C-alpha positions as CSV (number, residue, x, y, z in Angstrom):
1,M,11.4,-13.9,-22.3
2,S,9.2,-11.4,-20.8
3,G,9.7,-7.9,-19.5
4,W,7.7,-5.0,-17.7
5,R,6.8,-1.4,-19.3
6,I,5.2,2.1,-18.4
7,P,1.8,2.4,-20.2
8,A,1.1,5.4,-22.0
9,D,-1.7,6.4,-19.2
10,V,0.8,6.5,-16.5
11,A,3.1,9.3,-15.3
12,H,5.8,9.4,-13.0
13,V,9.0,11.5,-11.8
14,A,11.3,10.5,-9.8
15,T,13.6,12.2,-7.2
16,D,17.2,10.9,-5.7
17,E,15.1,8.8,-3.2
18,T,11.1,9.0,-4.6
19,V,8.9,8.2,-7.2
20,F,5.8,9.7,-7.9
21,V,3.3,7.2,-10.1
22,A,0.0,7.7,-11.0
23,P,-2.4,6.9,-13.7
24,V,-3.5,10.0,-15.8
25,P,-5.7,11.9,-15.6
26,D,-8.0,10.2,-12.0
27,G,-4.9,9.1,-10.1
28,P,-4.4,8.1,-7.3
29,I,-0.5,9.3,-7.1
30,Y,1.2,6.2,-5.6
31,T,5.2,6.8,-3.8
32,L,7.4,4.9,-4.3
33,T,10.7,5.0,-1.8
34,G,13.5,2.7,-1.0
35,V,13.5,-1.4,-2.2
36,S,10.2,-0.1,-4.3
37,A,12.0,2.8,-6.2
38,V,14.9,0.5,-7.3
39,I,12.3,-1.9,-8.5
40,W,10.3,0.5,-10.6
41,A,13.6,2.0,-12.1
42,A,14.1,-1.2,-13.7
43,A,11.1,-1.6,-15.2
44,G,11.9,-2.1,-18.4
45,S,13.9,-5.7,-17.5
46,Q,13.2,-8.8,-16.3
47,T,12.4,-10.1,-13.2
48,A,15.9,-11.8,-12.6
49,N,17.6,-8.8,-14.1
50,V,15.7,-6.6,-11.3
51,A,16.2,-8.6,-8.8
52,Q,19.8,-8.9,-9.6
53,R,20.3,-5.6,-9.2
54,V,18.2,-4.9,-6.3
55,A,20.2,-7.7,-5.0
56,T,23.3,-5.7,-5.7
57,E,22.6,-2.3,-4.3
58,L,20.9,-4.4,-0.8
59,D,24.7,-6.5,-0.7
60,V,21.9,-9.2,-0.5
61,P,22.2,-12.3,-2.0
62,E,19.2,-12.4,-5.2
63,T,17.7,-15.7,-4.2
64,D,16.7,-14.3,-1.0
65,I,14.7,-11.6,-3.0
66,A,13.6,-12.8,-6.0
67,G,10.4,-13.6,-5.0
68,Q,9.2,-10.9,-3.1
69,V,10.6,-8.6,-6.0
70,A,8.4,-10.5,-8.7
71,Q,5.3,-10.3,-6.0
72,F,5.7,-6.3,-6.0
73,I,5.8,-6.8,-9.5
74,D,2.6,-8.2,-10.3
75,E,1.2,-6.1,-7.4
76,L,2.0,-2.7,-10.1
77,C,0.3,-4.7,-13.1
78,G,-2.6,-5.1,-11.5
79,L,-2.4,-1.8,-10.4
80,G,-2.2,-0.8,-13.7
81,L,1.1,1.3,-13.2
82,L,3.4,-1.7,-14.9
83,E,2.5,-3.4,-17.9
84,P,3.4,-6.9,-19.2
85,L,5.6,-6.9,-23.1
86,P,3.5,-8.3,-25.8
87,T,4.5,-11.7,-26.2
88,D,6.0,-12.3,-30.1
89,P,3.9,-14.7,-31.8
90,E,6.2,-17.3,-32.5
């Protein structure tokens, strides 16, 4: 089971419709709106849970958006705005 978290060096501020996210102290500032803001809000969940939340809010089948949600989470990780949770050694 995997999940994500916001790194300690990333600041974020949310309004009703927009999330501003930036690595601190040097930025840049990213603006997330619409679906990207919904995905960000659910960032602490597993990909499937995030896709389910977005699907519910948009009233679309989860299977139609799950791949795009996972891709966006990968992009956020690539930008350093999210990081995978450490896995527990077994």
